[in-house]
XYZ file of N, CA and C in Angstrom:
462
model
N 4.501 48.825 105.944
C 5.249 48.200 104.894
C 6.674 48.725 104.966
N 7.481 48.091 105.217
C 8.870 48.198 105.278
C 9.711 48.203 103.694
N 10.540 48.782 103.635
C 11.648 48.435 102.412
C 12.869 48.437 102.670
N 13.088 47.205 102.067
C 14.656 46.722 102.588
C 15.281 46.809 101.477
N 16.818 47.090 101.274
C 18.038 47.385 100.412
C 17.733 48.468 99.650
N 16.869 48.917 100.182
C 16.886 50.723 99.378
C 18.356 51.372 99.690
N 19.180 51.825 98.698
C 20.161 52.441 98.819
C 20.163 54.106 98.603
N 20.595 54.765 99.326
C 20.435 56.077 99.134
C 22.267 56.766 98.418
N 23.107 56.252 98.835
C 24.510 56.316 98.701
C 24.509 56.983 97.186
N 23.860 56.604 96.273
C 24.274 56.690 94.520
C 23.328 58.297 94.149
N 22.744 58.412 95.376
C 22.019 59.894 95.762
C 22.856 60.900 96.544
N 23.888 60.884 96.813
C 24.516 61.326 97.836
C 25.293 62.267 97.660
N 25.850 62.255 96.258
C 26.927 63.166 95.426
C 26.019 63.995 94.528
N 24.556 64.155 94.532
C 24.142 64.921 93.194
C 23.625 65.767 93.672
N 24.281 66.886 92.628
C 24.458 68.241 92.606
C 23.324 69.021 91.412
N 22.999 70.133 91.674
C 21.895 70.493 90.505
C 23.370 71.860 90.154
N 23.847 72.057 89.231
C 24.747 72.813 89.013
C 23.737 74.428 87.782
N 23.972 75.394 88.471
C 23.037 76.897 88.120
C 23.509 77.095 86.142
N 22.321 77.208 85.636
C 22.831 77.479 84.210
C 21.976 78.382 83.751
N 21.508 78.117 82.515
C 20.847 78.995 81.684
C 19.424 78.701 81.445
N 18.535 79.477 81.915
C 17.245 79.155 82.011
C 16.914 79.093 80.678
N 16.033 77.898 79.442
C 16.049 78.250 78.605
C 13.993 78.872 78.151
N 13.523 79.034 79.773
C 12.230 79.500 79.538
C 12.268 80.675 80.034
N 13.335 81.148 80.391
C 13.352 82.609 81.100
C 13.337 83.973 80.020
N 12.014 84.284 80.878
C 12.012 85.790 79.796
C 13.105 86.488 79.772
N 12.955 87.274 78.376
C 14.549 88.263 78.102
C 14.018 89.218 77.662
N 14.631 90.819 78.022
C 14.238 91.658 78.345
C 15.237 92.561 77.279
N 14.825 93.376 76.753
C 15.199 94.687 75.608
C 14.892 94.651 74.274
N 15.810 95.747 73.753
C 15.658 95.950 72.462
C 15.287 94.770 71.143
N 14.958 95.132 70.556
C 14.983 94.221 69.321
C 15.386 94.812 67.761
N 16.506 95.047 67.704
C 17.253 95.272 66.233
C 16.980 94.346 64.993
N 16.723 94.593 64.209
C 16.317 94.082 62.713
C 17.685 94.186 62.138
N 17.920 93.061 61.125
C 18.799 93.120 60.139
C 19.108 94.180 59.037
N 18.153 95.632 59.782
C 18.276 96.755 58.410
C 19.573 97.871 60.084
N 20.653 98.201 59.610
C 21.385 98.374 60.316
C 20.268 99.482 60.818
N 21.171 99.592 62.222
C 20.288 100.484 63.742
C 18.696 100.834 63.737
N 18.274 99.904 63.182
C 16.663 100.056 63.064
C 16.210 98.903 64.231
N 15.322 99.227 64.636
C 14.730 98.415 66.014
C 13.030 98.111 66.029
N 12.529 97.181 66.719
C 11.299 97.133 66.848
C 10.804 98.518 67.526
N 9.871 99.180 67.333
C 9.226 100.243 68.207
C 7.387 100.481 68.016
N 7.231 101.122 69.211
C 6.083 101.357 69.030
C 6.211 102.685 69.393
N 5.585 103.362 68.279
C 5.410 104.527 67.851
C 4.919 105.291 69.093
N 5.544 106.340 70.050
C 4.936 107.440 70.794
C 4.725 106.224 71.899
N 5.032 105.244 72.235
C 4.804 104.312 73.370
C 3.491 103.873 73.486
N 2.673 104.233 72.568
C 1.036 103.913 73.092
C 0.751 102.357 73.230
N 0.732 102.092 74.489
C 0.422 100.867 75.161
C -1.302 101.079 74.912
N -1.729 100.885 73.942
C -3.187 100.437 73.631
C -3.457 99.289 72.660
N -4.607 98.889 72.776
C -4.695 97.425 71.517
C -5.018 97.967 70.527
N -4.405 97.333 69.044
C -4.690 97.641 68.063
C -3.333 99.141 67.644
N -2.500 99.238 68.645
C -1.450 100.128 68.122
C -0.164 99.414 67.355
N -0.137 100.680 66.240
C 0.936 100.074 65.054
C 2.497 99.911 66.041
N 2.879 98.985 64.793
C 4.694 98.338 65.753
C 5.333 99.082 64.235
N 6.698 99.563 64.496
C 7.185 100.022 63.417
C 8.473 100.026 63.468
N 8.753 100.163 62.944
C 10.939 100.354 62.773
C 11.565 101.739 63.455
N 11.820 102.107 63.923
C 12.845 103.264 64.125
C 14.205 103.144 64.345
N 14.807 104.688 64.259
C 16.598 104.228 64.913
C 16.443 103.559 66.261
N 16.899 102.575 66.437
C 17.798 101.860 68.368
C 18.028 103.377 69.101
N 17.308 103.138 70.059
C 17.725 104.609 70.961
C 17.058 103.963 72.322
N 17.329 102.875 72.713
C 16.914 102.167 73.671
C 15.521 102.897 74.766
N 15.045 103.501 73.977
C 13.779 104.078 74.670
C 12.452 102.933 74.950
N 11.847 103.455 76.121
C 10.587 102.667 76.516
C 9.971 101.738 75.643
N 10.044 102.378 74.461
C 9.222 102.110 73.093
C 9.371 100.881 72.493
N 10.797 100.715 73.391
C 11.615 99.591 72.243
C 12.313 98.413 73.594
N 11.768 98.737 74.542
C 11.654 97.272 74.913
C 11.038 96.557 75.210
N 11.309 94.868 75.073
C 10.702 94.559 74.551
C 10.639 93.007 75.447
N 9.512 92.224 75.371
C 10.017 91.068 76.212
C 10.295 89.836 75.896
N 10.863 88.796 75.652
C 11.025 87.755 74.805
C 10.396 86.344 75.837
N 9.309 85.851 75.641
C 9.000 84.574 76.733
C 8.562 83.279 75.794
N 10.177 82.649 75.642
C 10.555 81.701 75.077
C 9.189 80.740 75.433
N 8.606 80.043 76.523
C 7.996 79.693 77.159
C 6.875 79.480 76.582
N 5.925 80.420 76.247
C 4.840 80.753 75.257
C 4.752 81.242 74.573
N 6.539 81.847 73.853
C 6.670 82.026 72.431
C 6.099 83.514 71.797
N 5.508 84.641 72.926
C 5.033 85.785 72.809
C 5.925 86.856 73.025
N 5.758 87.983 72.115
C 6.895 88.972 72.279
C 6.327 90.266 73.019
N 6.742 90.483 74.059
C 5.586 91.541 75.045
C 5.951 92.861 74.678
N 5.551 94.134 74.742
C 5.706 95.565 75.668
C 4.325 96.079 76.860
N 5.123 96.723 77.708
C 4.538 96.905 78.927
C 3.745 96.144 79.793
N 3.872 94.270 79.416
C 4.207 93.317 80.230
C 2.342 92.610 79.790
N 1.936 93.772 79.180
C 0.316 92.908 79.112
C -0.244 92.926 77.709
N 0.452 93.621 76.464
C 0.512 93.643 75.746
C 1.401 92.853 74.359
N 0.805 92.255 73.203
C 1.457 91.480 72.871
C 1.998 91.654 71.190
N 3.109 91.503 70.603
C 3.058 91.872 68.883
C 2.268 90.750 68.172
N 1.280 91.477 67.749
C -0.224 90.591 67.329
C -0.154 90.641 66.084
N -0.834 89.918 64.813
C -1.133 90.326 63.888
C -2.802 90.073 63.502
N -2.860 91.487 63.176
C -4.531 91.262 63.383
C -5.585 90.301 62.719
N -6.535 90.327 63.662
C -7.441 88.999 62.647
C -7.056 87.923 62.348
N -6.124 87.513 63.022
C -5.533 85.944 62.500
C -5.101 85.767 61.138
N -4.995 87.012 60.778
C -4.081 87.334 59.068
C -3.561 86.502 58.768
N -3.605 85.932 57.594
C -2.348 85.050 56.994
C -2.201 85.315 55.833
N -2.189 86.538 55.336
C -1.548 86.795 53.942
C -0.535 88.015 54.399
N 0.169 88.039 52.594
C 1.361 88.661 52.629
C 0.694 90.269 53.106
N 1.393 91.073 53.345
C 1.268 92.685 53.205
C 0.558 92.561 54.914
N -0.220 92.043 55.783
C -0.504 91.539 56.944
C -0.077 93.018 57.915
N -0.423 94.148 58.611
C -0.296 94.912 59.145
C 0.279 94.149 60.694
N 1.788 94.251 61.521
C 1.914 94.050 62.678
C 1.400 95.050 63.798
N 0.856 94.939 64.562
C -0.064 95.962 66.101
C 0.483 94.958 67.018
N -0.182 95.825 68.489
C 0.366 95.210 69.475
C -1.305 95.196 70.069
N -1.564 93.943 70.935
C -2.786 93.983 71.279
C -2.916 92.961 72.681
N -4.031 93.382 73.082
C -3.932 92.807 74.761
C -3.434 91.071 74.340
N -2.757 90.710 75.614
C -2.256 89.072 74.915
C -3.543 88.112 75.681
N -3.723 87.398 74.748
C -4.957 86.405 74.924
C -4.469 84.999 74.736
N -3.441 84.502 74.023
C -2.775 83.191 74.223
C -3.471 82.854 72.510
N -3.508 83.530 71.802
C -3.643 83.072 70.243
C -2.821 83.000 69.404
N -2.584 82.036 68.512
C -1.394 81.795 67.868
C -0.955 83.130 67.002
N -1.900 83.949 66.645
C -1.320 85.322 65.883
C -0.862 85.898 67.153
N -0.110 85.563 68.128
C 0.197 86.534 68.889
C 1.455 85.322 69.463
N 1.979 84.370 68.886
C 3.664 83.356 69.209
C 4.157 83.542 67.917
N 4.891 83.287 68.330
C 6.341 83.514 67.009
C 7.275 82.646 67.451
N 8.050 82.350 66.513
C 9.202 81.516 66.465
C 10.358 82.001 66.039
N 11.560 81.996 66.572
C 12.725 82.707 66.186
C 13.283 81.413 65.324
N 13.386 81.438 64.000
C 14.326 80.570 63.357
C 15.713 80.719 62.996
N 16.619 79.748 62.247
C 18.104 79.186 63.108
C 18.882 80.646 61.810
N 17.779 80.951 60.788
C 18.460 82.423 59.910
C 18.575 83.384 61.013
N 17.465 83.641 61.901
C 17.511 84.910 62.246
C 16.363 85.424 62.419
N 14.955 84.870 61.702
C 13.576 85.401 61.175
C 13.209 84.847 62.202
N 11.867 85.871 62.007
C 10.735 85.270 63.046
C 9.492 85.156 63.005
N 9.307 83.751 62.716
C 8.061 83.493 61.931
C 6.965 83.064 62.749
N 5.687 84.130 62.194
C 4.261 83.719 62.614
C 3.889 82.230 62.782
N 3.607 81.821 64.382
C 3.157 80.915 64.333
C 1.445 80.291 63.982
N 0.789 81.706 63.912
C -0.767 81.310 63.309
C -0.526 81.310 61.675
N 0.187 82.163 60.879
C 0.253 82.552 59.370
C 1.707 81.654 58.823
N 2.220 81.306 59.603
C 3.597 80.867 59.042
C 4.520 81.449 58.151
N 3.861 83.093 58.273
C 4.640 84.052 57.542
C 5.865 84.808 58.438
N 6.712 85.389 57.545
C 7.706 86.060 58.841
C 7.538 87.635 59.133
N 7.845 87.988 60.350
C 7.814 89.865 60.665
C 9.002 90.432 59.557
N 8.700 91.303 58.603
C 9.253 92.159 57.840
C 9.386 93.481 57.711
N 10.736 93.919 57.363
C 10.543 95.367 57.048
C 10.278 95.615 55.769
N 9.269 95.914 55.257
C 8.636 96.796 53.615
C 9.858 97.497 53.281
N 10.583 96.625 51.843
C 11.142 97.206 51.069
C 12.878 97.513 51.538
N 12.925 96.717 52.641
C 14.128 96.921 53.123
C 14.645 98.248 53.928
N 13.881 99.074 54.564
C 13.571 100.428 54.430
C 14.490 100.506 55.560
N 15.400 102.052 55.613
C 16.218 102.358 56.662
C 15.640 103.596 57.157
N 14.152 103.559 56.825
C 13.399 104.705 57.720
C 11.958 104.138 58.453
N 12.002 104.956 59.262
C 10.411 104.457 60.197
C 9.498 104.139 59.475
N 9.201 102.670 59.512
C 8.129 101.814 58.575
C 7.203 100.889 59.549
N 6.271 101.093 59.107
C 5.617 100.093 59.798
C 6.066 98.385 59.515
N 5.948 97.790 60.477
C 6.581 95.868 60.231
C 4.956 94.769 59.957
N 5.101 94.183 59.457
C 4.131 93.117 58.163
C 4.557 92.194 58.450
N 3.803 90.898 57.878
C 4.113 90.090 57.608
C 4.071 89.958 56.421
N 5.243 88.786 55.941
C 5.606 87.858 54.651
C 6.219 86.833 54.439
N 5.862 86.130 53.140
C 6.174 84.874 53.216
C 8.165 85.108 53.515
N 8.943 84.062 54.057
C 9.470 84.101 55.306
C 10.889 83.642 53.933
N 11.765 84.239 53.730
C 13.196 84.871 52.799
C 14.068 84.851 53.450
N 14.576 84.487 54.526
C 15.764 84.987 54.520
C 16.651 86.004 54.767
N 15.597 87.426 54.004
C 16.683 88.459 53.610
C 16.495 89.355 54.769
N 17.848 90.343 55.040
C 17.777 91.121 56.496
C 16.842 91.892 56.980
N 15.870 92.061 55.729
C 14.690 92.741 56.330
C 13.586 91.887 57.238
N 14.174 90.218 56.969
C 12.977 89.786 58.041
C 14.122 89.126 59.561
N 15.187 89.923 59.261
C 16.089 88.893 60.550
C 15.722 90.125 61.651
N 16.167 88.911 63.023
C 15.687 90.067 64.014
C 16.630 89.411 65.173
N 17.327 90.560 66.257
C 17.630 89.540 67.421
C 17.263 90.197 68.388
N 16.631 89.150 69.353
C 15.686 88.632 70.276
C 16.722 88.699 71.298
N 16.162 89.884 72.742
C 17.084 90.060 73.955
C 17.483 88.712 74.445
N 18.619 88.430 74.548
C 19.163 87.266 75.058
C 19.403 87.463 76.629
């Protein structure tokens, strides 16, 4: 089977020009809206079921962190995921980090405030009480206020 007047010419000039991956994982810290307080996990313990908590930014192991826009999961040590346990969906909700299994208590959504809201609970990651000391992070219903803003390694 032949094809005739196929033109290739209007193919000839196109260029794929290099930009910004917008599924590409991003890699570090994660600072909260309570000044120099950061996501951390306490003593680094890469185990399931370990607490996530606030500390000062001191860019340690502890505190980085992985962002994979993609499937919407926030990693440390690449196999581990910020979970909230039991498929929680109430307020006060304890945040852990736990092996990643692809369950919605374990995606999040960065919204256009700043927050980042549970995609199984539709609640947001918070700091208790606004606290400018090592606290453990919760979920709650989703405010606005700087204790639930967060930015996500770009």
């Amino acid at each position: 089977m032949a094809v005739s007047g196929y033109r290739t010419q209007q193919f000839d000039a196109f260029l794929v020009a290099p930009g910004t991956d917008p599924t590409a994982q991003r890699v570090g810290a994660v600072p909260s809206g309570i000044a120099n307080m950061c996501l951390d996990l306490p003593e680094g313990k890469l185990q399931d079921e370990a607490p996530v908590k606030t500390y000062q930014c001191n860019n340690s192991s502890a505190q980085i962190w992985t962002h994979n826009p993609a499937d919407g999961t926030i990693r440390i040590g690449g196999t581990y995921c910020l979970d909230v346990p039991r498929k929680a969906t109430t307020n006060g909700s304890k945040v852990q980090i736990f092996s990643c299994n692809g369950g919605y208590n374990q995606k999040w959504t960065q919204l256009a405030d700043g927050t980042l809201r549970g995609t199984q609970s539709g609640r947001c990651l918070d700091v208790p009480e606004f606290s400018s000391s090592p606290v453990g992070v919760l979920i709650w219903t989703c405010n606005g206020g700087n204790n639930q803003k967060w930015k996500l390694p770009s």
